[in-house]
Amino acid sequence: MPQRPARIGFLLAQLGAHAADIFAEQTRSLGITPSEAGVIRIVARNPGISQRALADRLGAVQSRVVTLVDRLESAGLVSRTRSESDRRMQLLALTNAGESMLGGLRQAAEEQEKQLTSGFTEEQKTALFELLSALGAARGLDAEVHPGYRS
Amino acid sequence: MPQRPARIGFLLAQLGAHAADIFAEQTRSLGITPSEAGVIRIVARNPGISQRALADRLGAVQSRVVTLVDRLESAGLVSRTRSESDRRMQLLALTNAGESMLGGLRQAAEEQEKQLTSGFTEEQKTALFELLSALGAARGLDAEVHPGYRS
DNA sequence: TATTGTTATACTCTATAACTATA
DNA sequence: TATAGTTATAGAGTATAACAATA
């Protein structure tokens, strides 16, 4: 039996949704959705990734990735290139505009962080960061993506 | 300029989605959705609440609440009663079955908490709980509900 | 005229299944 | 025959707008 009522799970879900909302507001002003931002982040760190591998990474189905990449390609942010060695594969990369967008996303993340932790001291921020990192590692979460890839 | 890259926001969104997923798995076995669980929790703590007030509390539109309450009423968990003093209002309350479901939800929350924090010491759990509570309070979040009312 | 609740409808997100091209 | 990607389609969740009853 726990010493206190279960609250960590609720607070995480609540604050997680709140953090995602703030980030969504930021990305909206950049003209993309949080899901698309998640794709940009993965492609940036894994240039030449196939749509198949991206789908596995996101925990999404292939058709979902097609839709997401379609939009990003139309927006000129991501390029598809047929692999020479295996012409079934589309290799993904950021365009120059995509790299600029990545910079915008980094700023959006900084802004989100600032809004979120504005009332906290540096000590509190450090303590919270370390506890959340430890929890993420303990739960086996991918440091580049999260279920729902909302931010 | 922050001393570290923005990560608290990402970790919160990631872990929040993860916590919500665990809770959703629990509620599924109870036959309800996380949104419905959110309604049950609010009605339990605010018996006789109107649909209008519930909508405001959830940050949802009235038609959304109609849909949610329709399902819960069909399932026999929530009752609607016309207010005597203002016959426009439907007053909501939990049925006996709704009270039982509330008990099940409490167990689900305990199970979520256990899964989530299994690798942590009591000291870590306490520290994390206090930091998250402080952050929730600083951000002005309602202790009974959260945006998206996912858990 | 304003408010509570309801219904009708549409839009977004996401998944499943069938299909094409390549291996 | 198996795999990467695509297209067609459908379902869930949620919102907007029009409407009914009551104040």
Short mmCIF file of C-alpha atoms (C1' of nucleotides) in Angstrom, two decimals:
data_model
loop_
_atom_site.label_atom_id
_atom_site.label_comp_id
_atom_site.label_asym_id
_atom_site.label_seq_id
_atom_site.Cartn_x
_atom_site.Cartn_y
_atom_site.Cartn_z
CA MET A 1 0.00 0.00 0.00
CA PRO A 2 1.33 3.42 -0.94
CA GLN A 3 1.79 6.05 1.79
CA ARG A 4 -0.04 8.69 -0.24
CA PRO A 5 -2.91 8.55 -2.73
CA ALA A 6 -1.80 7.92 -6.29
CA ARG A 7 -1.03 11.34 -7.68
CA ILE A 8 2.24 11.21 -9.60
CA GLY A 9 0.52 9.54 -12.55
CA PHE A 10 -2.28 12.10 -12.59
CA LEU A 11 0.09 15.05 -12.24
CA LEU A 12 2.31 13.73 -15.02
CA ALA A 13 -0.68 13.29 -17.35
CA GLN A 14 -2.01 16.73 -16.46
CA LEU A 15 1.29 18.57 -16.75
CA GLY A 16 2.24 16.58 -19.84
CA ALA A 17 -0.94 17.66 -21.60
CA HIS A 18 -0.30 21.22 -20.47
CA ALA A 19 3.27 21.16 -21.79
CA ALA A 20 2.05 19.68 -25.07
CA ASP A 21 -0.57 22.45 -25.35
CA ILE A 22 2.05 25.15 -24.92
CA PHE A 23 4.27 23.54 -27.53
CA ALA A 24 1.33 23.13 -29.93
CA GLU A 25 0.61 26.83 -29.62
CA GLN A 26 4.22 27.58 -30.55
CA THR A 27 4.29 25.22 -33.54
CA ARG A 28 0.96 26.55 -34.80
CA SER A 29 2.58 29.93 -35.29
CA LEU A 30 5.28 28.14 -37.30
CA GLY A 31 2.62 26.61 -39.54
CA ILE A 32 3.07 22.98 -38.55
CA THR A 33 1.49 20.53 -36.14
CA PRO A 34 3.21 18.84 -33.20
CA SER A 35 3.15 15.53 -35.09
CA GLU A 36 4.94 17.10 -38.03
CA ALA A 37 7.42 18.65 -35.61
CA GLY A 38 8.12 15.16 -34.29
CA VAL A 39 8.90 13.93 -37.80
CA ILE A 40 11.22 16.86 -38.44
CA ARG A 41 13.10 16.15 -35.23
CA ILE A 42 13.62 12.46 -36.06
CA VAL A 43 14.61 13.12 -39.68
CA ALA A 44 17.05 15.80 -38.55
CA ARG A 45 18.84 13.37 -36.27
CA ASN A 46 18.60 10.45 -38.70
CA PRO A 47 19.14 11.81 -42.21
CA GLY A 48 18.41 9.25 -44.91
CA ILE A 49 15.99 7.32 -42.70
CA SER A 50 13.37 5.33 -44.62
CA GLN A 51 9.65 5.85 -44.07
CA ARG A 52 9.49 2.30 -42.75
CA ALA A 53 12.13 2.96 -40.09
CA LEU A 54 10.48 6.28 -39.24
CA ALA A 55 7.16 4.52 -38.71
CA ASP A 56 8.78 2.02 -36.35
CA ARG A 57 10.46 4.83 -34.48
CA LEU A 58 7.22 6.75 -34.05
CA GLY A 59 5.20 3.68 -33.24
CA ALA A 60 2.91 4.58 -36.14
CA VAL A 61 1.71 2.64 -39.18
CA GLN A 62 3.23 3.25 -42.61
CA SER A 63 0.17 4.95 -44.05
CA ARG A 64 0.26 7.50 -41.25
CA VAL A 65 3.87 8.32 -42.14
CA VAL A 66 2.90 8.75 -45.79
CA THR A 67 0.33 11.37 -44.79
CA LEU A 68 2.74 13.21 -42.54
CA VAL A 69 5.59 13.20 -45.06
CA ASP A 70 3.20 14.24 -47.85
CA ARG A 71 2.38 17.41 -45.96
CA LEU A 72 5.98 18.15 -45.05
CA GLU A 73 7.11 17.54 -48.62
CA SER A 74 4.42 19.87 -50.00
CA ALA A 75 5.53 22.47 -47.49
CA GLY A 76 9.07 22.08 -48.82
CA LEU A 77 10.49 21.00 -45.46
CA VAL A 78 11.39 17.36 -46.13
CA SER A 79 12.65 15.64 -49.29
CA ARG A 80 12.02 12.10 -50.49
CA THR A 81 14.77 10.38 -52.49
CA ARG A 82 14.52 6.87 -53.91
CA SER A 83 17.31 4.69 -52.57
CA GLU A 84 19.76 3.60 -55.30
CA SER A 85 20.49 0.29 -53.59
CA ASP A 86 16.84 -0.61 -52.95
CA ARG A 87 14.41 1.30 -55.09
CA ARG A 88 11.48 0.44 -52.85
CA MET A 89 12.75 2.79 -50.19
CA GLN A 90 12.17 6.54 -49.89
CA LEU A 91 15.02 8.16 -48.02
CA LEU A 92 14.05 11.23 -46.05
CA ALA A 93 16.08 14.35 -45.40
CA LEU A 94 15.49 17.93 -44.34
CA THR A 95 15.60 20.63 -47.01
CA ASN A 96 17.20 23.98 -46.24
CA ALA A 97 13.77 25.24 -45.27
CA GLY A 98 13.43 22.17 -43.07
CA GLU A 99 16.68 23.07 -41.30
CA SER A 100 15.32 26.56 -40.70
CA MET A 101 12.14 25.06 -39.30
CA LEU A 102 14.25 22.92 -36.98
CA GLY A 103 15.78 26.11 -35.65
CA GLY A 104 12.30 27.51 -35.11
CA LEU A 105 11.32 24.37 -33.26
CA ARG A 106 14.31 24.68 -30.97
CA GLN A 107 13.24 28.22 -30.15
CA ALA A 108 9.69 26.97 -29.59
CA ALA A 109 11.01 24.37 -27.16
CA GLU A 110 13.00 27.05 -25.31
CA GLU A 111 9.91 29.21 -25.09
CA GLN A 112 7.84 26.27 -23.84
CA GLU A 113 10.48 25.53 -21.20
CA LYS A 114 10.54 29.14 -20.10
CA GLN A 115 6.77 29.41 -19.73
CA LEU A 116 6.55 26.08 -17.99
CA THR A 117 9.28 26.58 -15.38
CA SER A 118 9.05 30.34 -14.89
CA GLY A 119 8.19 30.06 -11.20
CA PHE A 120 10.96 27.60 -10.40
CA THR A 121 14.45 28.15 -9.01
CA GLU A 122 17.47 26.70 -10.81
CA GLU A 123 17.74 24.07 -8.07
CA GLN A 124 14.13 23.01 -8.58
CA LYS A 125 14.59 22.86 -12.34
CA THR A 126 17.68 20.71 -12.01
CA ALA A 127 16.04 18.37 -9.50
CA LEU A 128 12.93 17.99 -11.67
CA PHE A 129 14.97 17.44 -14.82
CA GLU A 130 16.98 14.69 -13.15
CA LEU A 131 13.96 12.92 -11.71
CA LEU A 132 12.10 13.02 -15.03
CA SER A 133 15.16 11.79 -16.93
CA ALA A 134 15.57 8.92 -14.48
CA LEU A 135 11.89 8.05 -14.79
CA GLY A 136 12.04 8.15 -18.58
CA ALA A 137 15.05 5.86 -18.56
CA ALA A 138 13.45 3.51 -16.04
CA ARG A 139 10.35 3.27 -18.24
CA GLY A 140 12.47 2.60 -21.33
CA LEU A 141 11.28 5.65 -23.27
CA ASP A 142 13.02 6.82 -26.45
CA ALA A 143 14.82 10.10 -25.79
CA GLU A 144 13.85 11.36 -29.26
CA VAL A 145 10.17 10.54 -29.42
CA HIS A 146 7.18 9.80 -27.26
CA PRO A 147 3.86 7.98 -27.72
CA GLY A 148 1.53 10.32 -29.53
CA TYR A 149 4.62 12.28 -30.65
CA ARG A 150 2.85 15.43 -29.49
CA SER A 151 5.87 17.61 -29.00
CA MET B 1 19.65 31.76 -21.82
CA PRO B 2 19.09 28.46 -20.04
CA GLN B 3 22.04 26.46 -18.77
CA ARG B 4 20.77 23.25 -20.36
CA PRO B 5 18.82 22.48 -23.51
CA ALA B 6 15.06 22.64 -23.02
CA ARG B 7 14.12 19.16 -21.87
CA ILE B 8 11.69 19.43 -18.97
CA GLY B 9 8.83 20.27 -21.35
CA PHE B 10 9.65 17.35 -23.63
CA LEU B 11 10.05 14.91 -20.75
CA LEU B 12 6.77 16.03 -19.20
CA ALA B 13 4.92 15.59 -22.50
CA GLN B 14 6.55 12.21 -23.08
CA LEU B 15 5.99 10.86 -19.57
CA GLY B 16 2.51 12.40 -19.42
CA ALA B 17 1.48 10.56 -22.58
CA HIS B 18 3.03 7.39 -21.17
CA ALA B 19 1.14 7.76 -17.88
CA ALA B 20 -2.09 8.44 -19.79
CA ASP B 21 -1.51 5.31 -21.89
CA ILE B 22 -1.13 3.15 -18.79
CA PHE B 23 -4.28 4.61 -17.28
CA ALA B 24 -6.20 4.13 -20.54
CA GLU B 25 -5.24 0.47 -20.51
CA GLN B 26 -6.64 0.14 -17.00
CA THR B 27 -9.91 1.92 -17.77
CA ARG B 28 -10.41 -0.11 -20.94
CA SER B 29 -10.66 -3.23 -18.81
CA LEU B 30 -13.34 -1.42 -16.79
CA GLY B 31 -15.31 -0.73 -19.97
CA ILE B 32 -14.93 3.05 -20.05
CA THR B 33 -12.67 5.59 -21.72
CA PRO B 34 -10.35 8.03 -19.94
CA SER B 35 -12.66 10.91 -20.90
CA GLU B 36 -15.58 9.15 -19.27
CA ALA B 37 -13.42 8.45 -16.22
CA GLY B 38 -12.77 12.19 -16.02
CA VAL B 39 -16.49 12.90 -15.98
CA ILE B 40 -17.08 10.31 -13.26
CA ARG B 41 -14.37 11.85 -11.12
CA ILE B 42 -15.82 15.38 -11.40
CA VAL B 43 -19.41 14.29 -10.83
CA ALA B 44 -18.33 12.25 -7.79
CA ARG B 45 -16.76 15.29 -6.19
CA ASN B 46 -19.51 17.69 -7.32
CA PRO B 47 -22.83 15.84 -7.03
CA GLY B 48 -25.71 17.76 -8.59
CA ILE B 49 -23.43 19.62 -11.01
CA SER B 50 -25.12 20.81 -14.20
CA GLN B 51 -23.90 19.82 -17.64
CA ARG B 52 -23.09 23.45 -18.28
CA ALA B 53 -20.85 23.68 -15.20
CA LEU B 54 -19.25 20.35 -16.07
CA ALA B 55 -18.44 21.62 -19.55
CA ASP B 56 -16.78 24.70 -18.09
CA ARG B 57 -14.84 22.56 -15.67
CA LEU B 58 -13.59 20.25 -18.42
CA GLY B 59 -12.90 23.05 -20.84
CA ALA B 60 -15.20 21.31 -23.31
CA VAL B 61 -18.24 22.47 -25.27
CA GLN B 62 -21.76 21.57 -24.16
CA SER B 63 -22.41 19.17 -27.03
CA ARG B 64 -19.34 17.18 -26.06
CA VAL B 65 -20.69 16.79 -22.54
CA VAL B 66 -24.03 15.61 -23.91
CA THR B 67 -22.24 12.83 -25.79
CA LEU B 68 -20.17 11.81 -22.77
CA VAL B 69 -23.12 11.84 -20.36
CA ASP B 70 -25.29 9.96 -22.89
CA ARG B 71 -22.85 7.08 -22.82
CA LEU B 72 -22.47 7.10 -19.05
CA GLU B 73 -26.23 7.26 -18.56
CA SER B 74 -26.77 4.32 -20.96
CA ALA B 75 -24.13 2.41 -19.03
CA GLY B 76 -26.07 3.14 -15.85
CA LEU B 77 -23.20 4.97 -14.18
CA VAL B 78 -24.53 8.55 -14.09
CA SER B 79 -28.09 9.88 -13.62
CA ARG B 80 -29.68 13.03 -15.06
CA THR B 81 -32.32 14.81 -13.01
CA ARG B 82 -34.15 17.96 -14.11
CA SER B 83 -33.63 20.74 -11.61
CA GLU B 84 -36.85 21.72 -9.82
CA SER B 85 -35.76 25.33 -9.46
CA ASP B 86 -34.62 25.76 -13.08
CA ARG B 87 -36.05 23.18 -15.42
CA ARG B 88 -33.49 23.91 -18.11
CA MET B 89 -30.77 22.24 -16.06
CA GLN B 90 -29.90 18.57 -15.91
CA LEU B 91 -28.32 17.76 -12.55
CA LEU B 92 -25.79 14.95 -12.64
CA ALA B 93 -25.04 12.36 -9.99
CA LEU B 94 -23.39 8.96 -9.75
CA THR B 95 -25.63 5.89 -9.50
CA ASN B 96 -24.67 3.02 -7.21
CA ALA B 97 -22.96 1.42 -10.19
CA GLY B 98 -21.19 4.72 -10.77
CA GLU B 99 -19.90 4.68 -7.21
CA SER B 100 -18.56 1.17 -7.77
CA MET B 101 -16.89 2.33 -10.96
CA LEU B 102 -15.29 5.15 -8.98
CA GLY B 103 -13.78 2.53 -6.71
CA GLY B 104 -12.46 0.69 -9.76
CA LEU B 105 -10.95 3.91 -11.05
CA ARG B 106 -9.18 4.46 -7.74
CA GLN B 107 -7.67 1.01 -8.05
CA ALA B 108 -6.70 1.74 -11.64
CA ALA B 109 -4.93 4.90 -10.50
CA GLU B 110 -3.07 2.93 -7.82
CA GLU B 111 -2.01 0.37 -10.41
CA GLN B 112 -0.88 3.13 -12.78
CA GLU B 113 1.14 4.70 -9.98
CA LYS B 114 2.75 1.38 -9.11
CA GLN B 115 3.76 0.61 -12.71
CA LEU B 116 5.01 4.11 -13.27
CA THR B 117 7.19 4.51 -10.19
CA SER B 118 8.26 0.89 -9.68
CA GLY B 119 11.95 1.68 -10.08
CA PHE B 120 11.95 4.65 -7.70
CA THR B 121 12.80 4.87 -4.01
CA GLU B 122 10.36 6.43 -1.57
CA GLU B 123 12.58 9.50 -1.40
CA GLN B 124 12.51 9.90 -5.18
CA LYS B 125 8.74 9.46 -5.28
CA THR B 126 8.25 12.09 -2.58
CA ALA B 127 10.61 14.54 -4.26
CA LEU B 128 8.94 14.07 -7.65
CA PHE B 129 5.46 14.36 -6.19
CA GLU B 130 6.34 17.62 -4.47
CA LEU B 131 7.97 19.15 -7.52
CA LEU B 132 5.06 18.19 -9.77
CA SER B 133 2.51 19.51 -7.26
CA ALA B 134 4.38 22.78 -7.04
CA LEU B 135 4.56 23.03 -10.83
CA GLY B 136 0.85 22.29 -11.19
CA ALA B 137 0.03 24.96 -8.64
CA ALA B 138 2.39 27.47 -10.27
CA ARG B 139 0.72 26.85 -13.63
CA GLY B 140 -2.74 27.29 -12.12
CA LEU B 141 -3.97 23.81 -13.00
CA ASP B 142 -7.19 22.40 -11.58
CA ALA B 143 -6.38 19.58 -9.15
CA GLU B 144 -9.39 17.61 -10.39
CA VAL B 145 -9.05 17.84 -14.14
CA HIS B 146 -6.55 18.44 -16.88
CA PRO B 147 -6.66 19.64 -20.51
CA GLY B 148 -7.73 16.73 -22.66
CA TYR B 149 -9.09 15.06 -19.50
CA ARG B 150 -7.23 11.95 -20.54
CA SER B 151 -6.93 10.37 -17.12
"C1'" DT C 1 -33.65 38.11 -25.04
"C1'" DA C 2 -30.45 34.88 -22.73
"C1'" DT C 3 -29.31 30.30 -21.20
"C1'" DT C 4 -29.39 24.96 -20.88
"C1'" DG C 5 -29.40 21.22 -23.26
"C1'" DT C 6 -29.89 18.64 -27.69
"C1'" DT C 7 -29.36 17.34 -32.51
"C1'" DA C 8 -27.31 17.53 -37.00
"C1'" DT C 9 -23.33 17.87 -39.25
"C1'" DA C 10 -18.53 18.27 -40.46
"C1'" DC C 11 -13.70 18.13 -39.70
"C1'" DT C 12 -9.30 16.15 -37.99
"C1'" DC C 13 -6.62 12.39 -36.72
"C1'" DT C 14 -5.49 7.89 -37.18
"C1'" DA C 15 -5.93 3.00 -38.38
"C1'" DT C 16 -7.07 -1.15 -41.54
"C1'" DA C 17 -7.03 -3.19 -45.88
"C1'" DA C 18 -6.21 -3.49 -50.71
"C1'" DC C 19 -2.90 -2.40 -54.10
"C1'" DT C 20 1.77 -1.29 -56.79
"C1'" DA C 21 6.49 -1.61 -57.43
"C1'" DT C 22 10.62 -3.71 -56.21
"C1'" DA C 23 13.37 -7.27 -54.14
"C1'" DT D 1 6.98 -14.69 -51.64
"C1'" DA D 2 8.17 -10.67 -48.80
"C1'" DT D 3 8.79 -5.78 -48.15
"C1'" DA D 4 8.40 -0.34 -48.87
"C1'" DG D 5 5.33 2.66 -49.98
"C1'" DT D 6 0.72 4.30 -51.50
"C1'" DT D 7 -4.30 4.82 -51.89
"C1'" DA D 8 -9.00 4.15 -50.46
"C1'" DT D 9 -11.85 3.93 -46.85
"C1'" DA D 10 -13.69 3.92 -42.25
"C1'" DG D 11 -13.88 4.92 -37.34
"C1'" DA D 12 -13.17 7.71 -33.17
"C1'" DG D 13 -13.12 12.04 -31.08
"C1'" DT D 14 -14.36 16.58 -31.03
"C1'" DA D 15 -16.09 21.01 -32.69
"C1'" DT D 16 -19.64 24.37 -34.89
"C1'" DA D 17 -24.17 25.70 -35.82
"C1'" DA D 18 -29.07 25.37 -35.70
"C1'" DC D 19 -32.81 24.28 -32.70
"C1'" DA D 20 -36.09 23.48 -28.46
"C1'" DA D 21 -37.41 24.40 -23.92
"C1'" DT D 22 -37.19 27.32 -20.12
"C1'" DA D 23 -36.01 31.53 -17.78
#
